[in-house]
mmCIF file of C-alpha atoms in Angstrom:
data_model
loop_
_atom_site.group_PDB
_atom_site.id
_atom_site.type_symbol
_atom_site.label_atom_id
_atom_site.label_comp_id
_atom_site.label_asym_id
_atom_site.label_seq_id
_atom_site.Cartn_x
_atom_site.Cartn_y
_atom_site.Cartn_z
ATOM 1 C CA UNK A 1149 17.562 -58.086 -8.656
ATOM 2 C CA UNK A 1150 18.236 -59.215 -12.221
ATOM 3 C CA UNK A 1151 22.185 -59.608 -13.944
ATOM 4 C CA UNK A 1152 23.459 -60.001 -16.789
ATOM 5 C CA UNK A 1153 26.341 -62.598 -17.008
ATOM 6 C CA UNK A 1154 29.305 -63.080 -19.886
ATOM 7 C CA UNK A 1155 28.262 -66.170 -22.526
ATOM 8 C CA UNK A 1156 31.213 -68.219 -23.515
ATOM 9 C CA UNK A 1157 32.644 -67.070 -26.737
ATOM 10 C CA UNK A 1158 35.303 -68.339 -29.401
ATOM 11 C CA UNK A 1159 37.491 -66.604 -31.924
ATOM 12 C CA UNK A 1160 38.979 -68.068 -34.683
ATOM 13 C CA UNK A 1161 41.134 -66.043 -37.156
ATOM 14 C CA UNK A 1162 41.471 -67.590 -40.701
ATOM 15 C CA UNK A 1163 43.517 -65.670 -43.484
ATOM 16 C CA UNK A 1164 39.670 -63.808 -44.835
ATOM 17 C CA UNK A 1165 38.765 -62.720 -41.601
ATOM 18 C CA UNK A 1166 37.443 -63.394 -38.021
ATOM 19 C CA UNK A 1167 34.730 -66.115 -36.849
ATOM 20 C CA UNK A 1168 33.665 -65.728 -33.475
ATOM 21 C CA UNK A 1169 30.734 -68.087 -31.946
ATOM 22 C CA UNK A 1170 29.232 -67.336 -28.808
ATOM 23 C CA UNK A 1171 27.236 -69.741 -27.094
ATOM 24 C CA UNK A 1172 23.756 -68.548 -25.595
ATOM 25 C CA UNK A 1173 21.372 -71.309 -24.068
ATOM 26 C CA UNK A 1174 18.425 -70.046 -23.383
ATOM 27 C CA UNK A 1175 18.274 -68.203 -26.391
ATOM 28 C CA UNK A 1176 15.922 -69.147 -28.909
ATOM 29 C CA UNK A 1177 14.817 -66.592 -31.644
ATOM 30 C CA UNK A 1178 17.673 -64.360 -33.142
ATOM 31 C CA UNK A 1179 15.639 -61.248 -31.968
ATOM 32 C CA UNK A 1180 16.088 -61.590 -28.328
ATOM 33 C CA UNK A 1181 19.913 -60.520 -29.960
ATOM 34 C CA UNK A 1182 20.856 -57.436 -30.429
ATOM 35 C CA UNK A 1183 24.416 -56.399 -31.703
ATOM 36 C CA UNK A 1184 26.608 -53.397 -31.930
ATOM 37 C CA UNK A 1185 29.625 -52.301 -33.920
ATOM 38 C CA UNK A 1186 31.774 -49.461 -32.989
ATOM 39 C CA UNK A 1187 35.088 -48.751 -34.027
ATOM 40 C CA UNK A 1188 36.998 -52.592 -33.519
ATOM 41 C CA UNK A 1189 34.486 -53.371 -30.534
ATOM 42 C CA UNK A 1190 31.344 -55.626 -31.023
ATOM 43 C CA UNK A 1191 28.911 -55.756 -28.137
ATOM 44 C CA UNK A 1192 26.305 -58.278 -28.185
ATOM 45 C CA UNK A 1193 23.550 -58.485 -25.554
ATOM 46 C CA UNK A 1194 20.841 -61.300 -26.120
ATOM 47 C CA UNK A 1195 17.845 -61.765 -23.735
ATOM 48 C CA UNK A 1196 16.805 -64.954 -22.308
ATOM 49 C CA UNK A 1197 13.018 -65.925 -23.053
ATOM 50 C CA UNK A 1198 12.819 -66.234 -18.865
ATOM 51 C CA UNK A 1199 14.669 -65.585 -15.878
ATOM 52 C CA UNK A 1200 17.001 -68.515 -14.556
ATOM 53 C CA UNK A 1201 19.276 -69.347 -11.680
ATOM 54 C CA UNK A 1202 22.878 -69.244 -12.126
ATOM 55 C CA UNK A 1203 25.718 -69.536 -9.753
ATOM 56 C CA UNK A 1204 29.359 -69.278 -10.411
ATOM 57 C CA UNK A 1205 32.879 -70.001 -8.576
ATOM 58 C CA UNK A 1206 33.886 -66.478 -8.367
ATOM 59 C CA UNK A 1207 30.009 -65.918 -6.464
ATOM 60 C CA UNK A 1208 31.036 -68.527 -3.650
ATOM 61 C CA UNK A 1209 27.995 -70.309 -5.538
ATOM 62 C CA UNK A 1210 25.587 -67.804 -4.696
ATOM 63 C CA UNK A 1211 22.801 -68.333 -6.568
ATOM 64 C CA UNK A 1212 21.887 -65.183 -8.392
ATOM 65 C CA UNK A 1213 18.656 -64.368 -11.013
ATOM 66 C CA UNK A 1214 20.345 -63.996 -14.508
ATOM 67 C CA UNK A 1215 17.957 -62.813 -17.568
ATOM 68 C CA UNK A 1216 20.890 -61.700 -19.992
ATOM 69 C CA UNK A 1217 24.149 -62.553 -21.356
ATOM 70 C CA UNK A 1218 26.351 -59.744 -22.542
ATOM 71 C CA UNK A 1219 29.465 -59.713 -24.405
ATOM 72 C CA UNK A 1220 32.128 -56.893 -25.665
ATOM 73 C CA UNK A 1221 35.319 -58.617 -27.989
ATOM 74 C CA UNK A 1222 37.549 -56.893 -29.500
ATOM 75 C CA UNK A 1223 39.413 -57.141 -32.432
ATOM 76 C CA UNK A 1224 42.551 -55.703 -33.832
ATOM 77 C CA UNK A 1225 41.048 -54.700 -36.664
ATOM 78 C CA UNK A 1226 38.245 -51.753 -37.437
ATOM 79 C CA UNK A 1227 34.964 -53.467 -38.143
ATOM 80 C CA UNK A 1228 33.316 -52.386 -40.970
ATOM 81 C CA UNK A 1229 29.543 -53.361 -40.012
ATOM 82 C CA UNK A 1230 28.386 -53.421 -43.786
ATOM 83 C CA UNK A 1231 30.580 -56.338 -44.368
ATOM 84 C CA UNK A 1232 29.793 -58.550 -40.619
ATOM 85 C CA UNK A 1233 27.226 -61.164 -41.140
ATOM 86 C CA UNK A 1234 25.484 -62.717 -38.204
ATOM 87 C CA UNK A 1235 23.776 -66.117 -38.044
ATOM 88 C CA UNK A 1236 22.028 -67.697 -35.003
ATOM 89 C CA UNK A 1237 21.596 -71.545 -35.319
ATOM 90 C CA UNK A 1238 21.342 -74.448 -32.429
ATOM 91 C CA UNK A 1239 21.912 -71.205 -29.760
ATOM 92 C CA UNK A 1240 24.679 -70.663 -30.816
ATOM 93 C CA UNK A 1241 25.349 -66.851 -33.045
ATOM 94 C CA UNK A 1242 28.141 -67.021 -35.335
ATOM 95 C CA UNK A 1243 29.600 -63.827 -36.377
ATOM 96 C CA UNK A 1244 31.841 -63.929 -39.577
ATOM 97 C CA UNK A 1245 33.621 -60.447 -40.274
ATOM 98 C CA UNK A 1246 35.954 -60.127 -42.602
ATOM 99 C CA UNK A 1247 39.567 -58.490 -42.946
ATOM 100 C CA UNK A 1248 40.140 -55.898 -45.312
ATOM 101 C CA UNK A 1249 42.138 -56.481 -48.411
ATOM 102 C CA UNK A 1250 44.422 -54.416 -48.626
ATOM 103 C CA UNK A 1251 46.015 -53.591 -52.120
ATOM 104 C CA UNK A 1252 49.360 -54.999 -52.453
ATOM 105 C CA UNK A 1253 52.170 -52.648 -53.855
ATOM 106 C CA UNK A 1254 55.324 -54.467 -55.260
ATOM 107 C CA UNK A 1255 58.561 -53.094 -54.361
ATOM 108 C CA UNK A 1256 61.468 -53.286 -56.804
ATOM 109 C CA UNK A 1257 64.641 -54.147 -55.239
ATOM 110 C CA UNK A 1258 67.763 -52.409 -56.841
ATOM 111 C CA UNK B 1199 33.671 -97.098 7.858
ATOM 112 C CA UNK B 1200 35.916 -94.706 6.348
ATOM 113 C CA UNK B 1201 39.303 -96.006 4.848
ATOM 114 C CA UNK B 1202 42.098 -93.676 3.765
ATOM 115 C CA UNK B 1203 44.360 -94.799 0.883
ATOM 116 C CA UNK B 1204 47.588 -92.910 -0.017
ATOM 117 C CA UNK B 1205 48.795 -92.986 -3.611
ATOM 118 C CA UNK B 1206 50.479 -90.424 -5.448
ATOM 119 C CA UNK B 1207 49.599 -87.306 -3.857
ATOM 120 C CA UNK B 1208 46.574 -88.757 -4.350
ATOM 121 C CA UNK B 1209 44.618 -89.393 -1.294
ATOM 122 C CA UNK B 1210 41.442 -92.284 -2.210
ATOM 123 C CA UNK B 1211 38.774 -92.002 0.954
ATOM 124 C CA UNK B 1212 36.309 -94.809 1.197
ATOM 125 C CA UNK B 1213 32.752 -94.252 2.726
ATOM 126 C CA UNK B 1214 31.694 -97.949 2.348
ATOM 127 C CA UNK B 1215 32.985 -100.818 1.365
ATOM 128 C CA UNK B 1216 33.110 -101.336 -2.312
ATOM 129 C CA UNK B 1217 32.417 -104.704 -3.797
ATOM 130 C CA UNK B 1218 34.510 -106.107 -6.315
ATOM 131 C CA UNK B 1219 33.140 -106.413 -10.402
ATOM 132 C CA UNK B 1220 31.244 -103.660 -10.664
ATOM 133 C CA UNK B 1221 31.642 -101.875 -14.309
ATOM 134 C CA UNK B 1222 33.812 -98.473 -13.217
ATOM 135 C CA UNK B 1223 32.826 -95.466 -15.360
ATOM 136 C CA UNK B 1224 35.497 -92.282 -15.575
ATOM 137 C CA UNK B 1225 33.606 -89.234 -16.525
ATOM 138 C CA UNK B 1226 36.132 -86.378 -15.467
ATOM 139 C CA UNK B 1227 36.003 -82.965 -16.714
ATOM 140 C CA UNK B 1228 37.276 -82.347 -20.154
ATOM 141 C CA UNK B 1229 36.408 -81.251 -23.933
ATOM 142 C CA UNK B 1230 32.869 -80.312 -23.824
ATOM 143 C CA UNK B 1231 32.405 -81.618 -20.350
ATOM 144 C CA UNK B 1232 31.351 -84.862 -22.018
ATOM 145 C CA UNK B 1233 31.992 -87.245 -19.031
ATOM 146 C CA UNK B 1234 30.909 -84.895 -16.306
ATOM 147 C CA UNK B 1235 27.548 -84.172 -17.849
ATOM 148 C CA UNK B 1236 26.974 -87.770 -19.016
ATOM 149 C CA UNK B 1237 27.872 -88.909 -15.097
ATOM 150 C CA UNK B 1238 25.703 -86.430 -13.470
ATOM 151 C CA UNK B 1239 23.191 -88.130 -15.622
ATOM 152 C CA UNK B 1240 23.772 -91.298 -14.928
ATOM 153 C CA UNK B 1241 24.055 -90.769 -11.241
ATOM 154 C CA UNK B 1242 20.995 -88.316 -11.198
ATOM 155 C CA UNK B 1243 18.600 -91.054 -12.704
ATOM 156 C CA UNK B 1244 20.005 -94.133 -11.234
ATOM 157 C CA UNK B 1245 20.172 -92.478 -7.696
ATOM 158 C CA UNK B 1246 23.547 -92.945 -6.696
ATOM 159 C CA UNK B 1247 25.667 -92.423 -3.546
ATOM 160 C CA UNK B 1248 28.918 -91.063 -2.547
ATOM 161 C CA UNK B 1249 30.951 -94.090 -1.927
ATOM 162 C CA UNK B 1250 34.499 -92.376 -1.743
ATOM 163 C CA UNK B 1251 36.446 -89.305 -2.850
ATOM 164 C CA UNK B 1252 40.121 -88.119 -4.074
ATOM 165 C CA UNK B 1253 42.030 -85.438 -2.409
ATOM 166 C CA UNK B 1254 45.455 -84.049 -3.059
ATOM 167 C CA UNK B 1255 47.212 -81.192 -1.776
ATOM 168 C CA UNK B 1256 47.955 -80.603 -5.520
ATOM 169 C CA UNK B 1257 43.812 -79.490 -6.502
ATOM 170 C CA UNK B 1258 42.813 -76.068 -5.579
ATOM 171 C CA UNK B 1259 41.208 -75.873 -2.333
ATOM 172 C CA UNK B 1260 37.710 -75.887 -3.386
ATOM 173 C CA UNK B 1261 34.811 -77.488 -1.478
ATOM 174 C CA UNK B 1262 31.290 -77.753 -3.371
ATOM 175 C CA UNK B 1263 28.487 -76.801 -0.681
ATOM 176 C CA UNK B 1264 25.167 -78.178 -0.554
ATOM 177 C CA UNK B 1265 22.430 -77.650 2.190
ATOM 178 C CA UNK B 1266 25.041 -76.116 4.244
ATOM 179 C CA UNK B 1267 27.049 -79.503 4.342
ATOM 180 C CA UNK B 1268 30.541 -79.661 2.533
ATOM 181 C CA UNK B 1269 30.471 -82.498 -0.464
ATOM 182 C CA UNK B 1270 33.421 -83.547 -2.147
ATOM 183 C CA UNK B 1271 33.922 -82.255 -5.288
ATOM 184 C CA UNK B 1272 35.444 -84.850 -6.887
ATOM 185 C CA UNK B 1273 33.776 -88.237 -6.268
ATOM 186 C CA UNK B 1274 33.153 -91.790 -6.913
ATOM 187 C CA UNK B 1275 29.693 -92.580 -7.020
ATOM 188 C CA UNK B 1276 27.665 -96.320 -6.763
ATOM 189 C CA UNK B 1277 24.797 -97.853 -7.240
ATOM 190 C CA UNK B 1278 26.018 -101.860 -6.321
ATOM 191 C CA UNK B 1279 26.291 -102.266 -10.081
ATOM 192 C CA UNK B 1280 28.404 -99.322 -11.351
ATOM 193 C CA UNK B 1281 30.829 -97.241 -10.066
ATOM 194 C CA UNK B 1282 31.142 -93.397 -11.637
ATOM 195 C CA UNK B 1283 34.021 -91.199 -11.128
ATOM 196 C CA UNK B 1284 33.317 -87.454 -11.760
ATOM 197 C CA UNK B 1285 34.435 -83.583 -10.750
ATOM 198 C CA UNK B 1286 32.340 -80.715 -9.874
ATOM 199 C CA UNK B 1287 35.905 -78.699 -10.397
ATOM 200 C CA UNK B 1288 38.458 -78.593 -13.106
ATOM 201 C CA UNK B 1289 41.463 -80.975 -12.674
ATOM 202 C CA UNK B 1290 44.908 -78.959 -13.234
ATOM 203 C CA UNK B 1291 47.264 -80.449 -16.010
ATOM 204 C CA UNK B 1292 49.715 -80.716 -13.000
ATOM 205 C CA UNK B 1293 47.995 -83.492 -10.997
ATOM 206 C CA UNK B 1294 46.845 -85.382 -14.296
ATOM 207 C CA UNK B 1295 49.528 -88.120 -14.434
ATOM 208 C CA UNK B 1296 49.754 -88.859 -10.756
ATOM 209 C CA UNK B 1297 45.609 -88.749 -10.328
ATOM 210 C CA UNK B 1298 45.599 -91.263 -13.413
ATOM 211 C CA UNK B 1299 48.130 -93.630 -11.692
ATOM 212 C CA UNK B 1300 45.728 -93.042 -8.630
ATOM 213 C CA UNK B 1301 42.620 -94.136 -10.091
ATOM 214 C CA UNK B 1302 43.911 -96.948 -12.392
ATOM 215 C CA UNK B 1303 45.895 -98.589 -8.820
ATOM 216 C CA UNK B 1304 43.011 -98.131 -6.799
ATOM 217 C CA UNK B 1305 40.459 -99.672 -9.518
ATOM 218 C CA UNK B 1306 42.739 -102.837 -9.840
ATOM 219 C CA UNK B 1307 42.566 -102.880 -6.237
ATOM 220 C CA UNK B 1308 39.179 -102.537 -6.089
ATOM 221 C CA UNK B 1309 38.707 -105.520 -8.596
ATOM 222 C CA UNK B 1310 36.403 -103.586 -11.141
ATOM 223 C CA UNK B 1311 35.586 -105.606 -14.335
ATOM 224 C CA UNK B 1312 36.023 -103.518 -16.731
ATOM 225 C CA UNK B 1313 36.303 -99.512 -17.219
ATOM 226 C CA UNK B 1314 34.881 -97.246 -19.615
ATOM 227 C CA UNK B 1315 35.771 -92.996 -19.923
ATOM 228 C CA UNK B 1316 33.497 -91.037 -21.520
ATOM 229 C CA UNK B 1317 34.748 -88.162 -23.518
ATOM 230 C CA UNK B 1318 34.420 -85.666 -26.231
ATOM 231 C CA UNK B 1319 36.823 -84.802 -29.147
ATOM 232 C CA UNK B 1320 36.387 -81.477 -30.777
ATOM 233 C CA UNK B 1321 35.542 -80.359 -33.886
ATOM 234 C CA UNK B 1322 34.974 -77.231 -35.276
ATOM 235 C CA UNK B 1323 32.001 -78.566 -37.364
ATOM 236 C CA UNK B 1324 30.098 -78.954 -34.193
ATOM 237 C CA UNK B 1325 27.928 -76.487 -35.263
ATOM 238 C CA UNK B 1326 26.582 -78.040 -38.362
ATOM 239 C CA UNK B 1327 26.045 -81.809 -36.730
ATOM 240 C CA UNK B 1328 22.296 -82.403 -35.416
ATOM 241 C CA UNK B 1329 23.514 -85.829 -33.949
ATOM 242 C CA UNK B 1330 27.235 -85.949 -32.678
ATOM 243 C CA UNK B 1331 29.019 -89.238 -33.947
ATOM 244 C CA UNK B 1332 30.979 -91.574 -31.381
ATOM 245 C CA UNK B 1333 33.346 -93.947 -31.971
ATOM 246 C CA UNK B 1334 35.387 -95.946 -29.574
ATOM 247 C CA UNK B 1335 38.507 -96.907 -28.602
ATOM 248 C CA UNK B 1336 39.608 -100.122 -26.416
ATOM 249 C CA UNK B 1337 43.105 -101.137 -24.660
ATOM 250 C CA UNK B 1338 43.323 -104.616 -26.148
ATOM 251 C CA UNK B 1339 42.352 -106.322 -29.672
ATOM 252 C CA UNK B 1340 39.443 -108.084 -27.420
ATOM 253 C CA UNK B 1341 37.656 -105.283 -26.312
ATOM 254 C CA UNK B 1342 37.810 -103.585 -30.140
ATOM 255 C CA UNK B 1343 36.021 -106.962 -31.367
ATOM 256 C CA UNK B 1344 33.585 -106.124 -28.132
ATOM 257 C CA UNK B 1345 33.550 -102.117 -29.896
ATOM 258 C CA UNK B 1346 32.602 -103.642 -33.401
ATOM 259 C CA UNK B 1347 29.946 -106.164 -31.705
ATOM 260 C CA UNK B 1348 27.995 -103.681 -29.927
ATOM 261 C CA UNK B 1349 27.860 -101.373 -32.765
ATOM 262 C CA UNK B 1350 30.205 -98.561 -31.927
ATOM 263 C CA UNK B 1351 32.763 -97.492 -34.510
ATOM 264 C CA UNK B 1352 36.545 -98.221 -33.664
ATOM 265 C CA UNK B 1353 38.835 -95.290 -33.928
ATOM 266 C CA UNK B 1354 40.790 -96.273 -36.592
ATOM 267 C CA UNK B 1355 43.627 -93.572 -36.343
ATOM 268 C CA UNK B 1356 44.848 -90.590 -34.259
ATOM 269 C CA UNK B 1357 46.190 -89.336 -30.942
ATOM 270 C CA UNK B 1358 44.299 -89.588 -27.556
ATOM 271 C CA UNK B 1359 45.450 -86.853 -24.843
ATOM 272 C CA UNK B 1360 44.374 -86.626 -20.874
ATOM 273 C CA UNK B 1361 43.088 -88.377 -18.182
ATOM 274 C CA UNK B 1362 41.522 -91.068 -20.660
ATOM 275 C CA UNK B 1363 44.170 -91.637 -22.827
ATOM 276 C CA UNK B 1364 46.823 -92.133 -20.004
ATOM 277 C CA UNK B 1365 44.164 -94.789 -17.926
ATOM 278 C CA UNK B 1366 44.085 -96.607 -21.185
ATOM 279 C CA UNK B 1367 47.115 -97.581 -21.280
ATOM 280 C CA UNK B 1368 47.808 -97.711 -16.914
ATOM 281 C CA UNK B 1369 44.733 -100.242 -17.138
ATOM 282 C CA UNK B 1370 45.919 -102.410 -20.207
ATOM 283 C CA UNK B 1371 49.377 -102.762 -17.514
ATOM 284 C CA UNK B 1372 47.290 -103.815 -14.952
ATOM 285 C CA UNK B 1373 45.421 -106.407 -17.121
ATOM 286 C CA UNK B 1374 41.709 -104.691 -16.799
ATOM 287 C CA UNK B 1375 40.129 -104.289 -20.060
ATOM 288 C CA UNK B 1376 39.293 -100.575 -20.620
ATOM 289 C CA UNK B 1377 37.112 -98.618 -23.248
ATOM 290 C CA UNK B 1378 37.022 -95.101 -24.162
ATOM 291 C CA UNK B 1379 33.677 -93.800 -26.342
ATOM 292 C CA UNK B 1380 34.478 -90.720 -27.473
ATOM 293 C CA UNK B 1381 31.628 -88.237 -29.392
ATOM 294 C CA UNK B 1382 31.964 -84.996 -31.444
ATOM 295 C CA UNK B 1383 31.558 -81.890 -29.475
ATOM 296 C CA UNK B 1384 32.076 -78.517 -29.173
ATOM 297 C CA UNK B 1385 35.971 -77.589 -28.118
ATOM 298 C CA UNK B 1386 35.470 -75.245 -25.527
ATOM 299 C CA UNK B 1387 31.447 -75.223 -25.398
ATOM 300 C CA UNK B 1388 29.857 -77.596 -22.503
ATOM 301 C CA UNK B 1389 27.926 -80.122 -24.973
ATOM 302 C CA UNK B 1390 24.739 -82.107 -23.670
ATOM 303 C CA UNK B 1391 24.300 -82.759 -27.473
ATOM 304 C CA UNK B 1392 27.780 -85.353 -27.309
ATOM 305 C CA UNK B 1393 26.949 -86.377 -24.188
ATOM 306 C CA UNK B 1394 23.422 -87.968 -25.092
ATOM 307 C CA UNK B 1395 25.045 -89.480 -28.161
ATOM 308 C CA UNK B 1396 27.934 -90.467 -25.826
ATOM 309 C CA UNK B 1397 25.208 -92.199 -23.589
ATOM 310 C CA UNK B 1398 23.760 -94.072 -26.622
ATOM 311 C CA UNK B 1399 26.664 -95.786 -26.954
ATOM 312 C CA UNK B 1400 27.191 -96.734 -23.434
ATOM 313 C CA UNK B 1401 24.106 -98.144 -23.236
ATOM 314 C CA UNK B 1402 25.001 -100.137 -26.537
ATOM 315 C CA UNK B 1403 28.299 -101.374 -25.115
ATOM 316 C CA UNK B 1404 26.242 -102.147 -20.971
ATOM 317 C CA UNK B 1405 23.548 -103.354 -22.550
ATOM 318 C CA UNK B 1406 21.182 -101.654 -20.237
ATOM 319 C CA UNK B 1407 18.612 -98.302 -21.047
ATOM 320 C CA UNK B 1408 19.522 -94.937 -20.450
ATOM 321 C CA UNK B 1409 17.055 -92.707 -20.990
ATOM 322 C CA UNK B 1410 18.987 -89.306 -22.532
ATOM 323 C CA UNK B 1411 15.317 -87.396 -23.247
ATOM 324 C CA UNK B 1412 15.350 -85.987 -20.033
ATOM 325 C CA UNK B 1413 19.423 -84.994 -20.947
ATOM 326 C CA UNK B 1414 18.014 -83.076 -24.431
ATOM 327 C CA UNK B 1415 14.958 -81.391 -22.161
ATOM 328 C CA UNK B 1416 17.745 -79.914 -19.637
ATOM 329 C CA UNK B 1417 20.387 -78.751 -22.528
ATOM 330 C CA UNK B 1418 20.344 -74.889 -22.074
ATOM 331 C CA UNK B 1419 20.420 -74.868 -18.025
ATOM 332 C CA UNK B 1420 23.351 -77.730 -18.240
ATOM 333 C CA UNK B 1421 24.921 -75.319 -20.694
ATOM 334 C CA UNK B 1422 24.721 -72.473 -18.396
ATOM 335 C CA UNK B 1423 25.661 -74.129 -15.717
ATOM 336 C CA UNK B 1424 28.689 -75.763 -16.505
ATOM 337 C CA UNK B 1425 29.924 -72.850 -18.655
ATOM 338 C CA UNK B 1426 32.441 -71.436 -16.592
ATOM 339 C CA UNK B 1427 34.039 -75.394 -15.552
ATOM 340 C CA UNK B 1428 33.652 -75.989 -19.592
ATOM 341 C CA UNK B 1429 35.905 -72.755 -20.221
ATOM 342 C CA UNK B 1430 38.342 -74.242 -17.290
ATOM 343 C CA UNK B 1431 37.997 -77.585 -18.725
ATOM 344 C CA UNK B 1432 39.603 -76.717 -22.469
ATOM 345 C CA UNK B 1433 42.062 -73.979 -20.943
ATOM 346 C CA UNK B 1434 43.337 -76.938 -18.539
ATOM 347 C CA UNK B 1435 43.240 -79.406 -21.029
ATOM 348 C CA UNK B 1436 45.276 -77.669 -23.594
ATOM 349 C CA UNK B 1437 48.331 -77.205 -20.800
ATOM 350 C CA UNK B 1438 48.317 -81.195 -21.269
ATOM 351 C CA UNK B 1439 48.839 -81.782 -24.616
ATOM 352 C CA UNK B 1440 52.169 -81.032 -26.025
ATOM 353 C CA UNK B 1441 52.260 -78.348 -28.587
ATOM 354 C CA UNK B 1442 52.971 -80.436 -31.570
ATOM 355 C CA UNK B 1443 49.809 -81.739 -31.263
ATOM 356 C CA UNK B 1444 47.441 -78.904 -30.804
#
């Protein structure tokens, strides 16, 4: 049997938006990645190019047959996928999505 | 033989006698797993042997397992010329100070020459450097002359936090020279990248070959691997540094 396991991700938040990097060894073309958008959820499930051995604590270091890495985050804002780029360099996929700008309205104060 | 040697809640058990002068290298779990990878490197290719292990009643109660025979997860390994001092497990922020006292009293016991930690300081540019720089840090104007000899760039400024930082300064009481080379790495990420740099330098500052190809070959199943004591690594790390300096 085959699993999937969770890649180790970070997310910074600078005042434009969100930058999250996840970290996927095995990974070497950006289409063994595929990523979804839904609502203020990304999912991103990336295929390794073979199948590999992987044991954690939580396992009692049982070895177990990994071929995937799959990932949900999310985010407390609504993702508008028109506006998320995606790079994948060194293994490593950087997402960059940005926060809305939202109009500012002055208030006068009497 | 085995010889049991109380420190601070630190427990140091022998398996052999340990001769004195040999070069001690710290390579304990922290940013980017840096010293662990770069030790299970060292130890891998040089074929080194347990030659004693810490225990306290303050790690989590963890034993690594390996063909059905418990091994120690945190170790001291030899070879007769060096002496490495790894984890297979994360070391909590509570047991830092007392496990530093522990190591620096038992390595002026154990006469070492001189000691070097291996580490990794983060940077968020990680992603855009091919080759990670190092630069190093020594406990004593001698040993920064040593630094600038050998080719490895002194740290001229900043703020050192963890195991490494606190031996520095534990070894320059005890009158042992100590070094710390330090490369760029990912913060949270484990990072064979900085750890093959980091081994560059080592073998600048030993004057003796390590071969780090093998290192590059094995990146992606070290960086599986080690992901979840990376992630444990940072998290535990960050619970030692004081806010301010986050």
């Amino acid at each position: 049997m085959t699993y999937h396991i969770e890649p180790l991700s970070e997310i910074y938040e600078t005042s434009d938006g969100y930058i999250i990097t996840i970290d996927l060894p095995f990974i070497t073309d950006k289409n063994q990645i595929e990523m979804y958008v839904k609502e203020n959820e990304l999912e991103i499930i990336a295929t390794m190019n073979k199948k590999v051995f992987w044991s954690s604590f939580e396992g009692f270091g049982k070895r177990i047959e990994v071929n995937k890495f799959r990932k949900k985050i999310s985010l407390p804002i609504k993702i508008d996928p028109e506006n998320v780029k995606a790079t994948f360099k060194n293994g490593l996929l950087i997402i960059e999505i940005p926060k809305k700008r939202e109009k500012k309205t002055k208030i006068n104060i009497s | 033989m085995v010889v049991r040697l109380e420190y601070y809640d630190v427990d140091v058990v022998e398996l052999q006698p340990i001769p004195p002068n040999l070069i001690a290298i710290e390579g304990l779990p922290d940013i980017g797993l840096v010293g662990v990878i770069s030790s299970f490197h060292l130890i891998e290719k040089m074929h080194m042997k347990p030659v004693a292990y810490f225990k306290s009643v303050v790690m989590p109660p963890i034993q690594s397992v390996k063909m059905g025979i418990i091994q120690e997860p945190m170790a001291v390994y030899s070879d007769g010329k060096l002496l490495i001092i790894t984890s297979e497990v994360p070391i909590p922020a509570s047991i830092v100070k007392n496990l530093s006292r522990t190591i620096a009293d038992w390595l002026y016991e154990k006469r070492v020459s001189f000691v070097v930690s291996i580490n990794g300081y983060p940077t968020q540019r990680r992603i855009e450097i091919q080759k990670p720089e190092v630069v190093g840090v020594s406990n004593s104007e001698k040993g920064v002359e040593i630094l600038k000899e050998k080719g490895i760039k002194p740290l001229e400024e900043g703020f050192l936090a963890g195991i490494f930082a606190e031996l520095l300064s534990l070894l320059k009481d005890r009158n042992i020279d100590a070094y710390a080379i330090i490369a760029e790495s990912f913060p949270t990420y484990p990072d064979p990248g900085a750890a093959a740099s980091a081994l560059e330098a080592l073998s600048k500052l030993l004057d003796m070959k390590i071969d780090i190809q093998e290192l590059l070959e094995k990146a992606d199943e070290i960086r599986l691997n080690l992901k979840d004591l990376s992630a444990k690594a940072t998290q535990n790390k960050m619970e030692t540094i004081p806010s301010m300096y986050r």
